[in-house]
Amino acid sequence: MLRVRGTTYHFRRIVPPALRAALNRREIWVSLKTGYQNEARKRASLLHARTTELFSQAHLALSEPDALSRLEGLRVSLRDLQRVNLPSSAQETGSVPVSAPMPKPQRQSKQAKTPKAQPLMLSGALKRFVLDSPHASADTKKATQRAVDLFLQAFGDASVSIIGGEKAGAFRDLLFSLPASLGKRKSTLTLEEEAQRAREESLPTLSGKSVKNHMMRLSALWNQLHQRELVTRNPWTGWNFENGQKTVRRSWTTTELALLASASWHSTSVPEQTFRLVTLIAAYSGMRLGEICTLRQEDLQTVDGVPCFLIRPNTETGWAPKTEAGTRIVPVHSKLIKAGLLALKDTINGPYLIPGLETSKQGVRGAALGRAFSLLKTRIGLPAEITFHSFRHTVSTQLRNTDTNIREVWIDRLLGHEASHKSQGTTTYLTSISTANLKQTIEAISYPETAFKKRTF
């Protein structure tokens, strides 16, 4: 019954097959003129009652002698539904009960009624007071557009007069739950799904500063609306942007790695063998959890005589590296080869290199592993500063502190980091780093014997 087009809800109802020829239509489609779901449901229920009564009258009219004239009146009534401006509740309409007969359409009086002023929608306020303003800078337009777009994605378009503290607070809370990488890569997920992905994968979320910037852009827009008496107050001011103590993730210690290696695995959604394999790859490559879990069999190839992981976009699933620099090759560490990783490719079924993982409803492969790891680390008493991403921190720290002759740009290339100095020379050099140099870099990663159990795959 409810359909969404853009940011507006619509009412849709199929006309019974027996009445389609008589009423000259197959379906009824009416804009509900709101972006709020609860409001749309109220208005749709009124339309459902009205159309039910019309269908009932049409069935009766078909059996009467003057059916033609009666049906013409019903067709007019159906057309009038398209122009109805539904109020927010039955109490405001003095709505007619379902059983009451529908009044015949009234002829318009000669004196035209003054059209009702349309409410100023948020999208319209953005265009009128920011995007079309000759006084707003390009940065202001871009930043305000971004903030408004996020609100529209979350809640849909609505009249500025009904956006109050409740919606402002809900928007603030949502912003704090979104991944910090939002907007830096293509994504088909909704904002709620992005927030869920951030929770499941323990991703860093938007900082208080970023949330404050979005809220301040909306506050500046509302200041203009308030000055023009288009709104009664500004709901975007007075908020606190401290979201608790920020947990700074760090590298693993030798003791913590030994504790992880000796811990028993209790998850029923992810096989232990899969968990051990993924953690071993992370520890000896610095790859992200999402990069490991989405590896396909063809992403394990020999490049210049060196076995390598190929981190690259997958057009079939829509997955892509986090940044442009994330598209790269990562040589396979000798410890992984010794554990039997290369032979694993010939023993598994399916397109993916890592077996035993499912894709979540949000399209994230490995989400269950991320949740299982979080439960495990809590059970064995690891601190909040340690997450799965800490393997990446550990690799980065080891490589930057190594005594071997490894250059900073090799490390950046291996980990998929943007170059520290984005000169033309550095950019060109990054693309021409040899596989042999990357192999030398990856082999500098080492751990004590107690860090991982001896196992093969």
XYZ file of C-alpha atoms in Angstrom:
457
model
C 0.000 0.000 0.000
C 2.916 2.377 0.711
C 5.517 3.143 -1.937
C 8.457 5.571 -1.879
C 9.449 7.756 -4.798
C 12.469 9.839 -4.031
C 11.823 11.058 -0.490
C 8.005 11.088 -0.630
C 5.579 8.314 0.277
C 2.755 7.377 -2.103
C -0.460 5.363 -1.710
C -0.964 2.599 -4.255
C -3.947 0.270 -4.544
C -4.874 -2.174 -7.291
C -8.410 -1.846 -8.691
C -10.308 -5.180 -8.527
C -10.282 -6.877 -11.971
C -14.108 -6.853 -12.154
C -14.160 -3.053 -11.843
C -11.262 -2.060 -14.090
C -13.308 -1.637 -17.261
C -16.094 0.209 -15.435
C -13.772 2.617 -13.608
C -11.362 2.870 -16.548
C -8.198 2.278 -14.499
C -6.078 -0.608 -13.196
C -4.656 1.032 -10.075
C -4.881 4.106 -7.841
C -1.697 6.037 -7.102
C -1.792 9.125 -4.835
C 1.073 11.176 -3.406
C 0.859 11.323 0.404
C 2.985 14.499 0.408
C 5.188 13.486 3.349
C 8.543 11.871 3.952
C 7.676 10.545 7.413
C 6.543 6.928 7.502
C 4.169 7.210 10.494
C 2.433 10.212 8.949
C 2.223 8.391 5.616
C 0.528 5.402 7.253
C -2.167 7.616 8.781
C -2.913 9.252 5.467
C -2.817 5.951 3.583
C -5.368 4.430 5.976
C -7.816 7.240 5.117
C -7.324 6.674 1.407
C -7.755 2.930 1.867
C -11.124 3.528 3.543
C -12.243 5.930 0.795
C -11.227 3.618 -2.053
C -12.902 0.647 -0.344
C -16.162 2.603 -0.239
C -15.769 3.609 -3.881
C -15.237 -0.007 -4.921
C -18.335 -1.036 -2.948
C -20.442 1.649 -4.637
C -19.085 0.613 -8.041
C -20.155 -3.005 -7.490
C -23.687 -1.802 -6.609
C -23.840 0.603 -9.556
C -23.120 -2.172 -12.054
C -26.420 -3.838 -11.142
C -28.571 -0.689 -11.417
C -30.394 0.673 -14.523
C -28.578 4.048 -14.511
C -25.197 2.377 -14.063
C -23.532 4.568 -16.696
C -24.258 7.879 -14.946
C -23.455 6.461 -11.507
C -20.126 5.076 -12.707
C -19.185 8.414 -14.273
C -19.620 10.050 -10.865
C -17.430 7.403 -9.267
C -14.746 7.962 -11.907
C -14.752 11.663 -11.030
C -14.408 10.773 -7.345
C -11.399 8.618 -8.142
C -9.793 11.470 -10.059
C -10.435 13.798 -7.114
C -8.378 11.486 -4.874
C -5.307 12.451 -6.879
C -5.703 16.083 -5.844
C -6.593 15.571 -2.210
C -4.259 17.220 0.302
C -4.533 14.789 3.184
C -4.238 16.170 6.726
C -2.196 14.359 9.373
C -4.992 12.625 11.255
C -8.603 11.572 11.050
C -9.456 13.982 13.847
C -8.314 16.941 11.765
C -10.325 15.874 8.746
C -13.560 15.049 10.508
C -13.202 11.979 8.306
C -16.273 10.124 7.132
C -16.643 6.544 8.447
C -16.049 3.793 5.908
C -19.722 2.907 5.816
C -20.862 6.456 5.021
C -21.808 7.098 1.352
C -19.386 9.121 -0.700
C -20.782 12.557 -1.599
C -21.194 13.397 -5.246
C -18.532 15.741 -6.585
C -19.497 19.384 -6.156
C -19.179 21.873 -8.946
C -16.647 24.555 -8.230
C -18.100 27.932 -7.369
C -17.397 30.771 -9.702
C -15.340 32.541 -7.069
C -11.953 30.810 -7.027
C -10.612 29.853 -3.621
C -7.286 31.220 -2.500
C -4.726 28.394 -2.933
C -3.290 27.087 0.312
C 0.336 28.074 0.864
C 2.671 25.126 0.363
C 5.018 24.326 3.295
C 8.698 25.111 2.873
C 10.501 21.789 2.582
C 14.083 21.259 3.738
C 15.275 20.641 0.171
C 13.627 23.892 -0.908
C 15.176 25.834 1.978
C 18.622 24.525 1.008
C 18.198 25.680 -2.583
C 16.633 29.037 -1.750
C 18.870 30.211 1.073
C 22.189 28.453 0.346
C 22.645 27.025 -3.147
C 20.990 29.985 -4.915
C 22.464 32.590 -2.575
C 25.035 34.892 -4.205
C 26.570 35.518 -0.773
C 27.327 31.868 0.128
C 30.830 30.630 -0.665
C 31.477 27.459 -2.640
C 32.699 25.711 0.542
C 29.548 26.703 2.417
C 27.331 25.413 -0.382
C 29.210 22.121 -0.615
C 29.301 21.495 3.156
C 25.648 22.452 3.698
C 24.567 20.315 0.748
C 26.423 17.357 2.302
C 24.773 17.824 5.705
C 21.293 18.179 4.219
C 21.824 15.165 1.938
C 22.690 13.017 4.969
C 19.513 14.171 6.740
C 17.399 13.474 3.651
C 18.913 9.994 3.298
C 18.083 9.256 6.923
C 14.618 10.797 7.336
C 13.401 11.988 3.942
C 12.273 15.479 2.962
C 9.977 17.320 5.365
C 8.654 20.778 6.134
C 11.196 22.828 8.085
C 8.436 23.860 10.473
C 8.021 20.305 11.811
C 11.733 19.450 12.167
C 12.426 19.903 15.879
C 14.684 18.714 18.656
C 13.614 15.070 18.368
C 14.738 14.799 14.746
C 17.878 16.868 15.397
C 18.851 14.556 18.262
C 18.157 11.421 16.212
C 20.321 12.822 13.399
C 23.159 13.586 15.840
C 23.034 10.041 17.254
C 23.028 8.536 13.756
C 26.045 10.613 12.710
C 28.041 9.362 15.690
C 27.355 5.758 14.627
C 28.408 6.134 10.961
C 31.837 4.901 9.784
C 34.533 7.535 9.429
C 35.102 6.325 5.845
C 31.561 7.294 4.790
C 31.640 9.075 1.443
C 35.205 8.017 0.676
C 34.081 4.974 -1.309
C 31.065 3.979 -3.353
C 28.354 2.248 -1.357
C 24.800 1.070 -1.974
C 24.030 0.692 1.740
C 21.555 2.909 3.582
C 22.834 4.996 6.481
C 21.322 2.536 8.970
C 23.118 -0.305 7.188
C 26.375 1.697 7.204
C 25.990 2.195 10.969
C 25.348 -1.522 11.441
C 28.430 -2.361 9.347
C 30.520 -0.051 11.530
C 29.281 -1.847 14.663
C 29.814 -5.335 13.247
C 33.331 -4.650 11.948
C 34.373 -2.374 14.852
C 35.124 0.408 12.377
C 36.123 3.897 13.542
C 33.123 6.237 13.470
C 32.696 9.941 12.739
C 34.515 12.148 15.206
C 32.809 14.726 17.381
C 34.349 17.398 15.169
C 32.772 15.944 12.008
C 29.365 15.598 13.668
C 29.608 19.161 14.966
C 30.410 20.475 11.484
C 27.298 18.844 9.992
C 25.080 20.128 12.786
C 26.517 23.655 12.542
C 25.760 23.788 8.814
C 22.132 22.991 9.537
C 22.136 25.466 12.421
C 23.354 28.230 10.113
C 20.533 27.463 7.677
C 17.989 27.497 10.517
C 19.271 30.885 11.719
C 18.176 32.333 8.404
C 14.814 30.588 8.619
C 14.309 31.890 12.162
C 15.151 35.464 11.182
C 12.533 35.274 8.432
C 10.029 33.778 10.936
C 9.716 30.608 8.873
C 10.469 28.513 11.977
C 9.865 29.248 15.654
C 13.225 28.006 16.968
C 16.563 26.539 15.965
C 16.761 22.861 17.078
C 20.371 22.449 15.956
C 22.012 24.505 18.725
C 23.067 23.565 22.260
C 24.151 19.986 21.538
C 27.150 18.247 23.105
C 29.549 16.663 20.641
C 31.625 14.665 23.083
C 30.716 11.030 22.449
C 32.510 9.612 25.456
C 36.202 8.779 25.792
C 37.671 7.990 22.393
C 39.255 4.539 22.396
C 42.629 4.676 20.654
C 43.400 1.365 19.035
C 46.936 0.043 19.375
C 49.180 -2.843 18.386
C 49.151 -6.308 19.922
C 51.635 -7.214 22.646
C 53.378 -10.600 22.658
C 51.400 -11.629 25.744
C 48.063 -10.704 24.118
C 48.882 -12.656 20.957
C 49.767 -15.709 23.047
C 46.485 -15.354 24.940
C 44.573 -15.203 21.640
C 46.413 -18.243 20.284
C 45.568 -20.354 23.346
C 41.906 -19.270 23.577
C 39.204 -21.810 22.780
C 36.820 -20.988 19.949
C 33.101 -21.087 20.793
C 31.424 -19.594 17.719
C 28.943 -21.747 15.795
C 28.584 -19.307 12.885
C 32.261 -19.337 11.844
C 34.515 -22.447 11.835
C 37.616 -22.211 14.037
C 39.826 -23.153 11.078
C 38.489 -20.110 9.198
C 39.106 -17.816 12.165
C 42.713 -19.025 12.585
C 43.381 -18.659 8.858
C 42.034 -15.096 8.673
C 43.960 -13.945 11.765
C 47.168 -15.476 10.431
C 46.781 -13.684 7.087
C 46.039 -10.398 8.886
C 49.095 -10.778 11.126
C 51.459 -11.513 8.229
C 50.065 -9.019 5.686
C 48.432 -6.065 7.487
C 45.364 -6.457 5.251
C 41.980 -5.275 6.504
C 39.331 -7.794 7.569
C 37.084 -6.874 4.624
C 39.977 -7.235 2.166
C 40.795 -10.736 3.433
C 37.222 -12.022 3.562
C 36.428 -10.908 0.002
C 39.516 -12.488 -1.605
C 38.525 -14.688 -4.538
C 40.506 -17.675 -5.772
C 41.770 -15.682 -8.760
C 43.074 -13.008 -6.355
C 45.907 -15.360 -5.348
C 48.366 -15.220 -8.242
C 52.073 -15.300 -8.991
C 53.458 -11.886 -9.983
C 57.078 -11.637 -11.159
C 57.685 -15.084 -9.697
C 56.264 -14.103 -6.273
C 52.940 -15.468 -4.905
C 50.732 -12.451 -4.182
C 47.295 -11.401 -2.990
C 45.592 -9.033 -5.448
C 43.439 -6.439 -3.672
C 41.155 -5.015 -6.355
C 37.509 -4.080 -7.062
C 35.041 -6.874 -7.739
C 32.462 -5.816 -10.331
C 30.241 -8.840 -9.635
C 29.692 -8.105 -5.929
C 30.293 -4.344 -6.036
C 33.041 -4.583 -3.413
C 35.978 -2.197 -3.786
C 39.011 -1.222 -1.674
C 38.517 1.541 0.860
C 40.603 4.056 -1.095
C 42.262 4.314 -4.486
C 45.583 3.404 -2.857
C 43.908 0.265 -1.481
C 44.062 -1.349 -4.921
C 47.420 -3.105 -4.698
C 49.349 -6.381 -4.588
C 50.515 -7.928 -1.308
C 53.175 -10.677 -1.502
C 52.335 -13.832 0.453
C 54.551 -14.137 3.551
C 56.716 -17.270 3.752
C 54.970 -18.220 7.020
C 51.642 -18.351 5.172
C 53.164 -20.466 2.401
C 54.607 -22.826 5.026
C 51.163 -23.097 6.647
C 49.752 -24.359 3.336
C 47.935 -21.310 2.007
C 48.911 -21.915 -1.629
C 47.633 -25.493 -1.512
C 44.361 -24.281 0.009
C 43.389 -22.732 -3.321
C 43.124 -26.183 -4.914
C 41.043 -27.751 -2.128
C 38.129 -25.331 -1.650
C 34.867 -25.062 -3.556
C 33.255 -21.767 -4.527
C 34.602 -18.454 -5.766
C 36.151 -17.223 -2.493
C 39.603 -18.062 -1.170
C 38.513 -18.065 2.481
C 35.927 -20.799 3.181
C 33.290 -20.903 5.920
C 32.066 -17.301 5.690
C 28.608 -16.011 4.797
C 27.563 -12.650 3.346
C 25.329 -10.595 5.660
C 22.020 -9.004 4.623
C 23.949 -5.751 4.196
C 26.250 -7.423 1.652
C 29.246 -7.650 4.005
C 31.225 -10.895 3.830
C 32.912 -11.656 7.137
C 30.531 -9.656 9.341
C 29.859 -12.772 11.452
C 33.591 -13.247 11.943
C 33.939 -9.665 13.168
C 31.164 -10.210 15.724
C 32.610 -13.550 16.842
C 36.045 -11.983 17.303
C 34.566 -9.190 19.443
C 32.852 -11.765 21.673
C 36.075 -13.778 21.965
C 38.249 -10.843 22.963
C 35.715 -9.803 25.609
C 35.563 -13.352 26.977
C 39.345 -13.695 27.336
C 39.757 -10.219 28.811
C 41.487 -8.290 26.009
C 41.222 -4.482 26.427
C 39.011 -2.232 24.297
C 42.111 -0.836 22.548
C 42.639 -4.204 20.886
C 40.427 -4.948 17.868
C 40.875 -7.035 14.741
C 42.215 -3.877 13.084
C 45.078 -4.012 15.611
C 46.817 -6.578 13.378
C 47.161 -3.787 10.812
C 48.578 -1.461 13.487
C 51.015 -4.172 14.549
C 52.307 -4.726 11.017
C 52.662 -0.993 10.389
C 54.542 -0.484 13.666
C 56.864 -3.430 13.059
C 57.770 -2.333 9.555
C 58.432 1.274 10.534
C 60.679 0.188 13.418
C 62.599 -2.520 11.570
C 66.373 -2.364 11.266
C 66.330 -3.651 7.695
C 66.638 -1.394 4.667
C 62.933 -0.801 4.039
C 61.682 2.500 2.679
C 58.613 4.362 3.910
C 56.964 4.373 0.488
C 57.277 0.582 0.263
C 55.360 0.264 3.530
C 52.691 2.719 2.333
C 52.306 0.782 -0.900
C 52.077 -2.571 0.879
C 49.421 -1.370 3.351
C 47.457 0.661 0.797
C 48.138 3.993 2.502
C 48.226 7.289 0.655
C 51.805 8.491 0.279
C 52.938 10.832 3.057
C 54.265 13.295 0.460
C 52.014 13.572 -2.594
C 54.572 15.032 -4.970
C 54.515 13.958 -8.609
C 57.761 12.048 -8.083
C 56.402 10.138 -5.110
C 53.152 9.307 -6.898
C 55.010 7.970 -9.933
C 57.422 6.019 -7.719
C 54.595 4.355 -5.813
C 53.205 2.867 -9.004
C 56.586 1.438 -10.031
C 57.702 -0.262 -6.795
C 58.906 -3.741 -7.727
C 57.346 -6.916 -6.392
C 60.769 -7.896 -5.065
C 60.869 -4.784 -2.855
C 57.360 -5.495 -1.585
C 58.396 -9.104 -0.878
C 61.392 -7.832 1.109
C 59.034 -5.568 3.066
C 56.515 -8.308 3.875
C 59.214 -10.703 5.062
C 60.297 -8.161 7.710
C 57.127 -9.059 9.658
C 57.919 -11.544 12.425
C 56.404 -12.831 15.677
C 57.619 -14.959 18.608
C 56.927 -18.698 18.453
C 54.249 -18.298 21.134
C 52.213 -15.830 19.077
C 50.415 -18.385 16.899
C 49.764 -22.082 17.211
C 51.555 -24.235 14.661
C 48.882 -25.294 12.201
C 48.389 -25.966 8.524
C 45.448 -25.194 6.260
